[in-house]
PDB file of C-alpha atoms in Angstrom:
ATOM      1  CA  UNK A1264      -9.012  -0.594  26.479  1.00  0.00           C
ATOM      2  CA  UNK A1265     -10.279   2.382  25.036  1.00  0.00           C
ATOM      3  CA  UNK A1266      -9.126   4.103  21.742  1.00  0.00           C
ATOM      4  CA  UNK A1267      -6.602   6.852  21.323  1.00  0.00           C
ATOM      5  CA  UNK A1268      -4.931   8.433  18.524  1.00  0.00           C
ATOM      6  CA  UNK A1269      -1.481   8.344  18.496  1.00  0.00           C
ATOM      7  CA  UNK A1270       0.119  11.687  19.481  1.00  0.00           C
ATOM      8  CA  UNK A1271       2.349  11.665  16.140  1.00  0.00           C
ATOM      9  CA  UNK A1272      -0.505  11.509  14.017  1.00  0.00           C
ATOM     10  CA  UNK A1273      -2.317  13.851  16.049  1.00  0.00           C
ATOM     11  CA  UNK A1274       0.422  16.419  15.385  1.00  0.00           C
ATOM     12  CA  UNK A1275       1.268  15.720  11.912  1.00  0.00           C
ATOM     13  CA  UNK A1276      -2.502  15.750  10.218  1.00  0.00           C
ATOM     14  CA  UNK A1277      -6.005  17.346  10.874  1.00  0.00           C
ATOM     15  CA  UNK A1278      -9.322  15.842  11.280  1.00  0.00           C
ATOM     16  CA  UNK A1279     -11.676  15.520   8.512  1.00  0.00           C
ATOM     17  CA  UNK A1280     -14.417  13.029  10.364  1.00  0.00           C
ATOM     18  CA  UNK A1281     -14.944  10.563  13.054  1.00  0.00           C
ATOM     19  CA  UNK A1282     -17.373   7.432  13.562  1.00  0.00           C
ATOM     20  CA  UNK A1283     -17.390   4.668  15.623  1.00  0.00           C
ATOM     21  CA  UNK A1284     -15.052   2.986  13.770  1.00  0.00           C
ATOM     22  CA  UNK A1285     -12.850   5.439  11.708  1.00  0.00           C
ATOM     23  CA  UNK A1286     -11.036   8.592  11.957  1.00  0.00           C
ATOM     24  CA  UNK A1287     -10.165  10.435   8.428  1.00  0.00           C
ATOM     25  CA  UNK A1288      -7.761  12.611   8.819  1.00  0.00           C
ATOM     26  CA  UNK A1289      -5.585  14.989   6.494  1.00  0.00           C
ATOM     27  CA  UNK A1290      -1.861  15.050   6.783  1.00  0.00           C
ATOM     28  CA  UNK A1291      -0.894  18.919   6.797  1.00  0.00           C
ATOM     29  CA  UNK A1292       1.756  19.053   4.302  1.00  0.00           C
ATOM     30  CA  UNK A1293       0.665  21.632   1.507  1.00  0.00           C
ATOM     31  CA  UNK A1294       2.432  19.294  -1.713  1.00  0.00           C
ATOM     32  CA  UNK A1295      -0.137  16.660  -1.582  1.00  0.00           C
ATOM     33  CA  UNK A1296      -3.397  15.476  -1.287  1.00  0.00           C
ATOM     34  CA  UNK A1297      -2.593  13.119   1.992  1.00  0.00           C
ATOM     35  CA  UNK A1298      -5.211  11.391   3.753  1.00  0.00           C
ATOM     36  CA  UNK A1299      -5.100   8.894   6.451  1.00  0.00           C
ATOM     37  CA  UNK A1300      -7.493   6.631   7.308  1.00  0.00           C
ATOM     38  CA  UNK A1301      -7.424   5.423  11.380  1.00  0.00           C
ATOM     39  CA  UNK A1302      -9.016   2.353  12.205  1.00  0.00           C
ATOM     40  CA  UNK A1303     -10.054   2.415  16.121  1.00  0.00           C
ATOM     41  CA  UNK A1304      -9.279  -0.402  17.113  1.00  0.00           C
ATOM     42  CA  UNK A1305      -7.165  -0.395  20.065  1.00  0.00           C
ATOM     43  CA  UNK A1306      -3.422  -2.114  19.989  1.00  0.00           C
ATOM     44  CA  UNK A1307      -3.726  -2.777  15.631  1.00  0.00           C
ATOM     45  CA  UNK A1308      -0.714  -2.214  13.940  1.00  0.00           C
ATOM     46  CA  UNK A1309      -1.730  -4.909  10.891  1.00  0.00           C
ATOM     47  CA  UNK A1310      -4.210  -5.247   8.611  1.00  0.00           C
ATOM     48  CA  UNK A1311      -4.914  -8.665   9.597  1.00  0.00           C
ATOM     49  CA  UNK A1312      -5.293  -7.908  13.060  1.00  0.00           C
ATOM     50  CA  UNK A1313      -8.357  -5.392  12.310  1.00  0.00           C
ATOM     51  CA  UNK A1314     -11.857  -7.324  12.674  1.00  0.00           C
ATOM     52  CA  UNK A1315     -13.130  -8.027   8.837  1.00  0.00           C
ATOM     53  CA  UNK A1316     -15.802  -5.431   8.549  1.00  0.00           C
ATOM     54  CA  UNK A1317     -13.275  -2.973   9.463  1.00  0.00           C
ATOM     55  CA  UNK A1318     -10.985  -4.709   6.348  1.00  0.00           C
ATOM     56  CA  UNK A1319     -13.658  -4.585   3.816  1.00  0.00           C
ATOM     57  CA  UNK A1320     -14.772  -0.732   5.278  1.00  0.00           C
ATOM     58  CA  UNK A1321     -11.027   0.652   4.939  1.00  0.00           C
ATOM     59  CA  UNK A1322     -11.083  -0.840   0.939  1.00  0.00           C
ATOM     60  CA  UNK A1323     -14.328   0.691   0.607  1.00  0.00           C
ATOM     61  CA  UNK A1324     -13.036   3.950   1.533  1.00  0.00           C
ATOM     62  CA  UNK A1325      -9.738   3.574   0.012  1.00  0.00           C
ATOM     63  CA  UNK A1326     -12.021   2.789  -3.255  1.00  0.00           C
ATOM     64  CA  UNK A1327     -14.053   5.921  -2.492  1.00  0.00           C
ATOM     65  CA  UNK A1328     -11.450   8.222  -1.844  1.00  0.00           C
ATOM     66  CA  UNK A1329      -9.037   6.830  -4.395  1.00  0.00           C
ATOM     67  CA  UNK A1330     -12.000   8.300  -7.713  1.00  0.00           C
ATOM     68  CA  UNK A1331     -12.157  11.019  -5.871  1.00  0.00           C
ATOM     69  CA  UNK A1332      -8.504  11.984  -5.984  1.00  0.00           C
ATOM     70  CA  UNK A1333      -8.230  10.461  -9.638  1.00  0.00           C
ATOM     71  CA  UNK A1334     -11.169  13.091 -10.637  1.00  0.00           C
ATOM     72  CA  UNK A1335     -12.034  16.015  -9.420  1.00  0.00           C
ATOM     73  CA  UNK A1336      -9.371  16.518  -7.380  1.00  0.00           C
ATOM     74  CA  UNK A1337      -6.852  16.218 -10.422  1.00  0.00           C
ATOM     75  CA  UNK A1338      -4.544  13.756  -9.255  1.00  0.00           C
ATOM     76  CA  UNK A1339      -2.956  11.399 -11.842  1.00  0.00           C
ATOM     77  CA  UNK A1340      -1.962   8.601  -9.523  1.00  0.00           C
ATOM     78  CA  UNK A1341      -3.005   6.907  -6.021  1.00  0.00           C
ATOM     79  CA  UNK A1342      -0.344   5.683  -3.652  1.00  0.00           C
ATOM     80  CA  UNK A1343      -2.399   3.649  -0.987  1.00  0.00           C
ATOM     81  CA  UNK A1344      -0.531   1.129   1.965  1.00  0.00           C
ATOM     82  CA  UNK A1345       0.279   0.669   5.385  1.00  0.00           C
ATOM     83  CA  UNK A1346       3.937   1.176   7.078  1.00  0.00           C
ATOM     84  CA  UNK A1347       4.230   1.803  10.832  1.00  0.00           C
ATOM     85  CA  UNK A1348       7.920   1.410  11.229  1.00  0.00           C
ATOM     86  CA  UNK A1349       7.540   4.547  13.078  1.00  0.00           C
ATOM     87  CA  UNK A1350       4.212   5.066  14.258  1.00  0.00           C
ATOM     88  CA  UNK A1351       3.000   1.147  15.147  1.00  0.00           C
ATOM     89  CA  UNK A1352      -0.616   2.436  16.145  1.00  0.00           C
ATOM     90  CA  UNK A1353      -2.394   0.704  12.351  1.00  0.00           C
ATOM     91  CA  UNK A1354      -2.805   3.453   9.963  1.00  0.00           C
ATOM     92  CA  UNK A1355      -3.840   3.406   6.213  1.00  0.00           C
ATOM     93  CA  UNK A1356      -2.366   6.376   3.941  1.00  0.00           C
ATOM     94  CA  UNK A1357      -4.424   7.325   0.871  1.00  0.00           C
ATOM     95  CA  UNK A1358      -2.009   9.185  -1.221  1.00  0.00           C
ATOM     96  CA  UNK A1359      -3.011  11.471  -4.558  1.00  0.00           C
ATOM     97  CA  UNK A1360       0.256  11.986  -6.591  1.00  0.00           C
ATOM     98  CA  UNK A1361       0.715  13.925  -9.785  1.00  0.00           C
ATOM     99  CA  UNK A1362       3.750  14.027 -11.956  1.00  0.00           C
ATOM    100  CA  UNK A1363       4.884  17.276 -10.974  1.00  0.00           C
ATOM    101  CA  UNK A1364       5.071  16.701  -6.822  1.00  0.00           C
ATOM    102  CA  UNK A1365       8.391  16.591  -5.231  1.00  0.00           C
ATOM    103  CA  UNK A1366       8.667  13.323  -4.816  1.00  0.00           C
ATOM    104  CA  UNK A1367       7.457  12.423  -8.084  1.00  0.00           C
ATOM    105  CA  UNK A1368       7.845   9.308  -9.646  1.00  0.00           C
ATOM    106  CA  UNK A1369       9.411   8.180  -5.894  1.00  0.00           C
ATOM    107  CA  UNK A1370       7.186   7.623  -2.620  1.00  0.00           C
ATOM    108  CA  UNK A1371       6.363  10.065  -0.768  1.00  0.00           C
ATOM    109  CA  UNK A1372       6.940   7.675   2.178  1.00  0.00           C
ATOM    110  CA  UNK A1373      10.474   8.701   3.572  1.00  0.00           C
ATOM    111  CA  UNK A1374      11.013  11.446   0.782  1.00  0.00           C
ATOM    112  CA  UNK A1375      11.247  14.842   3.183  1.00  0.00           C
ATOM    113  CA  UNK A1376      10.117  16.809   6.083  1.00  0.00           C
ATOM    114  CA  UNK A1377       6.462  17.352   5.989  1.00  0.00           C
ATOM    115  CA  UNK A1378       5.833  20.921   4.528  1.00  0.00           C
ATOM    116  CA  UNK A1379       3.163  22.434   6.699  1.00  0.00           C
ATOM    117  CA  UNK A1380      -0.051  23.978   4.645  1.00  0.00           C
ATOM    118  CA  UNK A1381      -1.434  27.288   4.978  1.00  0.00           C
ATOM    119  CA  UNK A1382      -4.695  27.550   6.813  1.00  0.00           C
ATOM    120  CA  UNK A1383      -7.138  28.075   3.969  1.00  0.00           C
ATOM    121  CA  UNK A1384      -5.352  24.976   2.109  1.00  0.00           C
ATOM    122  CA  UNK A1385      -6.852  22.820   4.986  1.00  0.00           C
ATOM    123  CA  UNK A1386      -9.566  24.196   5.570  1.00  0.00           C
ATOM    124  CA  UNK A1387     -10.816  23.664   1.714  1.00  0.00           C
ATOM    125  CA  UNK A1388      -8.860  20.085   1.702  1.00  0.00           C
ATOM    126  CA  UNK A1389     -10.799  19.293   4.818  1.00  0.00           C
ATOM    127  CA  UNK A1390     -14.447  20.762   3.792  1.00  0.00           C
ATOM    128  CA  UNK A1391     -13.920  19.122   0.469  1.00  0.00           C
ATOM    129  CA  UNK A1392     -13.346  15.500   2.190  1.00  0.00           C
ATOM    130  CA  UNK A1393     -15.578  15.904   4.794  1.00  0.00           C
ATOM    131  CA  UNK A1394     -18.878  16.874   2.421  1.00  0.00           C
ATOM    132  CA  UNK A1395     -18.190  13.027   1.116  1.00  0.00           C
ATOM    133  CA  UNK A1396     -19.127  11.618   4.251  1.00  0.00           C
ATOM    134  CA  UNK A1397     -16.687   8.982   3.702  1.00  0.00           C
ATOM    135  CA  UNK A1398     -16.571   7.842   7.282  1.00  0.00           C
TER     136      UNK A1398
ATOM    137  CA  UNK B 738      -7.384  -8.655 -23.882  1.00  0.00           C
ATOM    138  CA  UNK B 739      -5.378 -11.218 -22.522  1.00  0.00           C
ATOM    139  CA  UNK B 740      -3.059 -10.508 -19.247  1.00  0.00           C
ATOM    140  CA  UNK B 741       0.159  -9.890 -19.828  1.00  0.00           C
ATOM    141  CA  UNK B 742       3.038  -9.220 -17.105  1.00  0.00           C
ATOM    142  CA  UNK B 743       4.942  -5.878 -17.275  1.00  0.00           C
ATOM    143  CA  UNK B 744       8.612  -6.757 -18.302  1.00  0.00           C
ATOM    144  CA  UNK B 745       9.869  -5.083 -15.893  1.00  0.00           C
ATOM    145  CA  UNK B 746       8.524  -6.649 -13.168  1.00  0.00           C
ATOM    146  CA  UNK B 747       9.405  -9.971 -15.037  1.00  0.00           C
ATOM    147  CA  UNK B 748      12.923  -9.130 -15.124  1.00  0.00           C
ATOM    148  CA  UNK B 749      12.953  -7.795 -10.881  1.00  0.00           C
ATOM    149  CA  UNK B 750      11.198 -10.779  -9.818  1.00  0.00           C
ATOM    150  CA  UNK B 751      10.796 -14.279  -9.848  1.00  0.00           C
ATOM    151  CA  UNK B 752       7.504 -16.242 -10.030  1.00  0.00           C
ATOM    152  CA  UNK B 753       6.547 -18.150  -6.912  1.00  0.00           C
ATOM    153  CA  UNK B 754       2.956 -19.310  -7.765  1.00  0.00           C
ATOM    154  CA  UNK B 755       0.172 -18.692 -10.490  1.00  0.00           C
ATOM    155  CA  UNK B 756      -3.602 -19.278 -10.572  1.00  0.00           C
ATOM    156  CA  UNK B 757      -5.989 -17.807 -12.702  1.00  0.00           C
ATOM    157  CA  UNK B 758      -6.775 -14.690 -11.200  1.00  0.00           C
ATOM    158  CA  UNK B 759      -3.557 -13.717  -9.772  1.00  0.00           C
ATOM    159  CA  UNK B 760       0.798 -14.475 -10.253  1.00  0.00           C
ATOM    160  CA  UNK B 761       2.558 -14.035  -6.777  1.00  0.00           C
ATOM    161  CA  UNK B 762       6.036 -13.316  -7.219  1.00  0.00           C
ATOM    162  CA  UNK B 763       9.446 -12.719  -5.020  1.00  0.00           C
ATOM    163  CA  UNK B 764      11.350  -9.492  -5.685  1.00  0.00           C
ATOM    164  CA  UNK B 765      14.849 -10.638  -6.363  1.00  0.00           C
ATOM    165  CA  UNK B 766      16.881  -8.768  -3.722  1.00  0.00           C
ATOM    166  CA  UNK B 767      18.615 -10.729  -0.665  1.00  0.00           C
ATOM    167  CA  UNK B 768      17.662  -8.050   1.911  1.00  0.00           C
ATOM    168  CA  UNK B 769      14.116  -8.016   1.584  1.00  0.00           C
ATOM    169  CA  UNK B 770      11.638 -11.278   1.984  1.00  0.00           C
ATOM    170  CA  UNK B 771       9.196  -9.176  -1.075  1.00  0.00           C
ATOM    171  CA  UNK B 772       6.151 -10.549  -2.460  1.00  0.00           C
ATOM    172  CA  UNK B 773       4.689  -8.937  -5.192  1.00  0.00           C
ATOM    173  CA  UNK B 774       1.014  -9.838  -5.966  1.00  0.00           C
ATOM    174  CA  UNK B 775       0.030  -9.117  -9.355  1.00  0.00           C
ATOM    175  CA  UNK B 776      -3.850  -9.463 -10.424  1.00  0.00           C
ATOM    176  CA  UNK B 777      -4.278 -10.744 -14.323  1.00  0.00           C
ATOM    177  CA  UNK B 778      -6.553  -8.014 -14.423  1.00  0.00           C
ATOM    178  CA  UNK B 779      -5.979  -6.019 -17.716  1.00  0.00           C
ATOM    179  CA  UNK B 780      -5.012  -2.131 -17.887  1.00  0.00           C
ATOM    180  CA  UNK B 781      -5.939  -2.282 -14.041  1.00  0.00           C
ATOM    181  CA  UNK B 782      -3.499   0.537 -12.080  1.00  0.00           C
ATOM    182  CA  UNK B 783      -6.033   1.289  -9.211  1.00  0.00           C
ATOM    183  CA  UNK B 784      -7.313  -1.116  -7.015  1.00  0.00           C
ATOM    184  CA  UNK B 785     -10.534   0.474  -7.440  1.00  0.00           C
ATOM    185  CA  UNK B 786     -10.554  -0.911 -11.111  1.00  0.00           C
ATOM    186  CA  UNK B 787     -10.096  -5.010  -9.454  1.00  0.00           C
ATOM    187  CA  UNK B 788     -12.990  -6.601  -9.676  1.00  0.00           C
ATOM    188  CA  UNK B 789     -14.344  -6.846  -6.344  1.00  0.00           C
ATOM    189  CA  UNK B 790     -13.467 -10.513  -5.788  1.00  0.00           C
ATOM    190  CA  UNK B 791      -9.967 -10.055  -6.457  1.00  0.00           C
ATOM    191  CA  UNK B 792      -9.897  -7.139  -3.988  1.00  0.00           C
ATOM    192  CA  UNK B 793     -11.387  -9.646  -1.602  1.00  0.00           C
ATOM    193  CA  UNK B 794      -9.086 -12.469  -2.431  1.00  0.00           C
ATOM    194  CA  UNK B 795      -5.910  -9.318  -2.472  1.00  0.00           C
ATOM    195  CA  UNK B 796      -6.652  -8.622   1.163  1.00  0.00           C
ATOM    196  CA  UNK B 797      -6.854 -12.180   1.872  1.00  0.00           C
ATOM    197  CA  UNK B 798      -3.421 -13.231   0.717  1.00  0.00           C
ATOM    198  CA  UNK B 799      -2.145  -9.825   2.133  1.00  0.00           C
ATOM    199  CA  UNK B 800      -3.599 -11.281   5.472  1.00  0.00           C
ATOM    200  CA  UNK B 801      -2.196 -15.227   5.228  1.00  0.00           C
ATOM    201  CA  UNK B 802       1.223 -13.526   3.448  1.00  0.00           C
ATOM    202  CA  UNK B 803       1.338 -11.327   6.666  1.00  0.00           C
ATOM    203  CA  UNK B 804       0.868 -13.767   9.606  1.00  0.00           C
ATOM    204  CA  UNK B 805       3.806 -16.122   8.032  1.00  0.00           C
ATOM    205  CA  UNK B 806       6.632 -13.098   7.845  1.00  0.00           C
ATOM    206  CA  UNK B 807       5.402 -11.815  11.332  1.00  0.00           C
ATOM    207  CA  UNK B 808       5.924 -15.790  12.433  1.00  0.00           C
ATOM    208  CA  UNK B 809       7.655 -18.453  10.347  1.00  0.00           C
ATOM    209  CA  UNK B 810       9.597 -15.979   8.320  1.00  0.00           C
ATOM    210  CA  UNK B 811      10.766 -13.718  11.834  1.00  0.00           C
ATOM    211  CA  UNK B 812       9.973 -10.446  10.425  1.00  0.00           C
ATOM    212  CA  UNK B 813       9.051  -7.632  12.966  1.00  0.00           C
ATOM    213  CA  UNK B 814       6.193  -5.828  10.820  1.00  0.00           C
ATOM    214  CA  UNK B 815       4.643  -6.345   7.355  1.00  0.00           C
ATOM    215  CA  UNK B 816       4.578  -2.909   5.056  1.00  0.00           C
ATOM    216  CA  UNK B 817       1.904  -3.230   2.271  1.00  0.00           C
ATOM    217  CA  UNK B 818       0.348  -1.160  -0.426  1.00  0.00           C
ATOM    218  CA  UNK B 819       0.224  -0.171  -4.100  1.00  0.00           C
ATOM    219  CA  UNK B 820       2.370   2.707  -5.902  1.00  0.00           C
ATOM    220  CA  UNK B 821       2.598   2.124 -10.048  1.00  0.00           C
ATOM    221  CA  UNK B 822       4.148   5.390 -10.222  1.00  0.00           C
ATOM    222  CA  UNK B 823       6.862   3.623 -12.591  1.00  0.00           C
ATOM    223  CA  UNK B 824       5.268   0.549 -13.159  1.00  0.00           C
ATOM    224  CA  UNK B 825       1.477   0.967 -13.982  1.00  0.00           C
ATOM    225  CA  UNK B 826       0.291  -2.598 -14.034  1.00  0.00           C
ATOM    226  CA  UNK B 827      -1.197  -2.830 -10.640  1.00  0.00           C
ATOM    227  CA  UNK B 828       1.082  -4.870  -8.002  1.00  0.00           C
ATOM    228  CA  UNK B 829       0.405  -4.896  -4.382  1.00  0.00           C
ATOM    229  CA  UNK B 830       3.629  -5.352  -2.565  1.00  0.00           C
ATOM    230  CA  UNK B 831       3.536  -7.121   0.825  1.00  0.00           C
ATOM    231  CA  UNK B 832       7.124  -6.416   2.244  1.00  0.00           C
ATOM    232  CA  UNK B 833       8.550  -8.272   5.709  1.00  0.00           C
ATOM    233  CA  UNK B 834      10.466  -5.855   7.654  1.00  0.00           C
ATOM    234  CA  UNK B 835      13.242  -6.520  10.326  1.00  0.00           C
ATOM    235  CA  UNK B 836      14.623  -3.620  12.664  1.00  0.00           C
ATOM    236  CA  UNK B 837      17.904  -4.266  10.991  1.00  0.00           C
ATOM    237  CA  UNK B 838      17.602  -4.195   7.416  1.00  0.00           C
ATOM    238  CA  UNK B 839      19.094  -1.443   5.786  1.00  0.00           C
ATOM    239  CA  UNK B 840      15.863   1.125   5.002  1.00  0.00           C
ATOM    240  CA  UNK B 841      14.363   0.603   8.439  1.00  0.00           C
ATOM    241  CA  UNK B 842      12.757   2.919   9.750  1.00  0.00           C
ATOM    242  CA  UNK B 843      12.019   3.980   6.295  1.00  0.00           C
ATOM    243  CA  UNK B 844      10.317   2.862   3.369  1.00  0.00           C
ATOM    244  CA  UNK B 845      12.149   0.094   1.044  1.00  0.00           C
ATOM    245  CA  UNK B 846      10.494   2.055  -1.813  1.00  0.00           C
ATOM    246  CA  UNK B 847      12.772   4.534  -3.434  1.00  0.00           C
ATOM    247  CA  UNK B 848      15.607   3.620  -0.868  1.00  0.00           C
ATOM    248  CA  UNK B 849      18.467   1.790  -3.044  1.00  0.00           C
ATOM    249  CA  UNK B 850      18.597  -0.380  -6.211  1.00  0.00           C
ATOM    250  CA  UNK B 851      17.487  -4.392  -5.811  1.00  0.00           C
ATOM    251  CA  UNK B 852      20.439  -6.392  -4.930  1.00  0.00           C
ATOM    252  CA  UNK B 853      19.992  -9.935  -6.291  1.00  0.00           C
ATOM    253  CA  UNK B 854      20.012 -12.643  -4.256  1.00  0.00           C
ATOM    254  CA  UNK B 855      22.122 -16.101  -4.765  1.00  0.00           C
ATOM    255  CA  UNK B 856      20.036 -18.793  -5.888  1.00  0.00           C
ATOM    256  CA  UNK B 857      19.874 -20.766  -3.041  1.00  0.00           C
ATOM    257  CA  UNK B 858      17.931 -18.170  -1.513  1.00  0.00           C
ATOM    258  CA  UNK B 859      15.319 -17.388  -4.203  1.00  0.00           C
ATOM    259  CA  UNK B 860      14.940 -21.142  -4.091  1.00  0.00           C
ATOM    260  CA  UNK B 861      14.502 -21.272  -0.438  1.00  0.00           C
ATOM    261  CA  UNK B 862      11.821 -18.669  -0.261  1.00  0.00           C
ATOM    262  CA  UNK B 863       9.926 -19.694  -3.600  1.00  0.00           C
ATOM    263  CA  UNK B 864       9.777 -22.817  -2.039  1.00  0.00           C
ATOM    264  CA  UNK B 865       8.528 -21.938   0.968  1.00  0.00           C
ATOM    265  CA  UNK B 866       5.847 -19.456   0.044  1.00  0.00           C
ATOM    266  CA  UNK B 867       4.737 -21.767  -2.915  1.00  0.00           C
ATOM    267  CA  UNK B 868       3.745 -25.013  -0.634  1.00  0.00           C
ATOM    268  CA  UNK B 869       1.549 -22.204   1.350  1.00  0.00           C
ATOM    269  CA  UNK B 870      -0.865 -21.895  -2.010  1.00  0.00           C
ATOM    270  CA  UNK B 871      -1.604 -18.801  -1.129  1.00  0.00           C
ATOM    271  CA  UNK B 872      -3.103 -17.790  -4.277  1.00  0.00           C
TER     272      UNK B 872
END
């Protein structure tokens, strides 16, 4: 069975890059640095069920993405995990907090409505990520 | 330095097994089936600052932990991750979820204080997950 991205996380983020084996997308909500990290492998909804390269990749990235958000993008803490209560189709969030967000010291997980961004916000979010070639 | 455990999560959790590289613990609260994996990896908060073993062996136990709430344990999905938002130490939670406990949909993060279980039931579950030797 072919791949698809599920239409929730279609509507609630942006794409930042695509390979064969991951999407990296941005959630569009303009109070924090949100990626997501989309595995495509058909029917996953947990970790263990992903094939093991796809495992170690997703830390890799996770790694990758977490310095990133640590350093020059200013964050002073990374919330990383998996949920899917919701949306089942396996998906890895990549959080950067910082002590004055929202939802600060909470999770951002179940928190509020998603706050949509204005275009430019996503557009340097997304051209920032995307120059990293993290997928 | 030598490893210490934060107090805190000494005082919300009980120890179920410990090895040299890592304590796995159960989060005291009836409602949940909770591990906690902690790495005796010193001022680590990221899991980018694990050495890269323990990521591998994190992942691992994540993995085994996951397969046994999805079947022995009758959980209907895992959630897993990292916060340290309040508690820096790093600690990777692994969390069983069942379409009837009381956050689901949403996040057991953030969603009500612990509620303590009877001993009977912290005994039942240390028990269990400590003939497993997962770590």
């Amino acid at each position: 069975m072919s791949w698809e991205l599920d239409s929730r996380l279609a509507n609630d983020s942006v794409l930042i890059a695509d390979s064969n084996t991951f999407q990296l997308r941005l959630l569009n909500d303009h109070r924090y640095e949100w990626l997501i990290l989309v595995p495509k492998v058909s029917e996953a909804t947990e970790l263990f069920e992903l094939p093991s390269l796809y495992q170690q990749q997703l830390i890799q990235i996770c790694n990758s993405a977490s310095e990133k958000l640590l350093g020059q993008r200013h964050c002073d803490k990374v919330n990383a995990g998996y949920l899917g209560n919701v949306v089942a189709q396996f998906h890895f969030h990549i959080v950067g907090r910082r002590v004055d967000d929202p939802a600060w010291p909470g999770p951002v997980w179940g928190h509020s409505p998603r706050e949509a961004a204005a275009a430019e916000i996503i557009q340097e979010r997304c051209n920032y990520w995307r120059e990293l070639r993290l997928v």
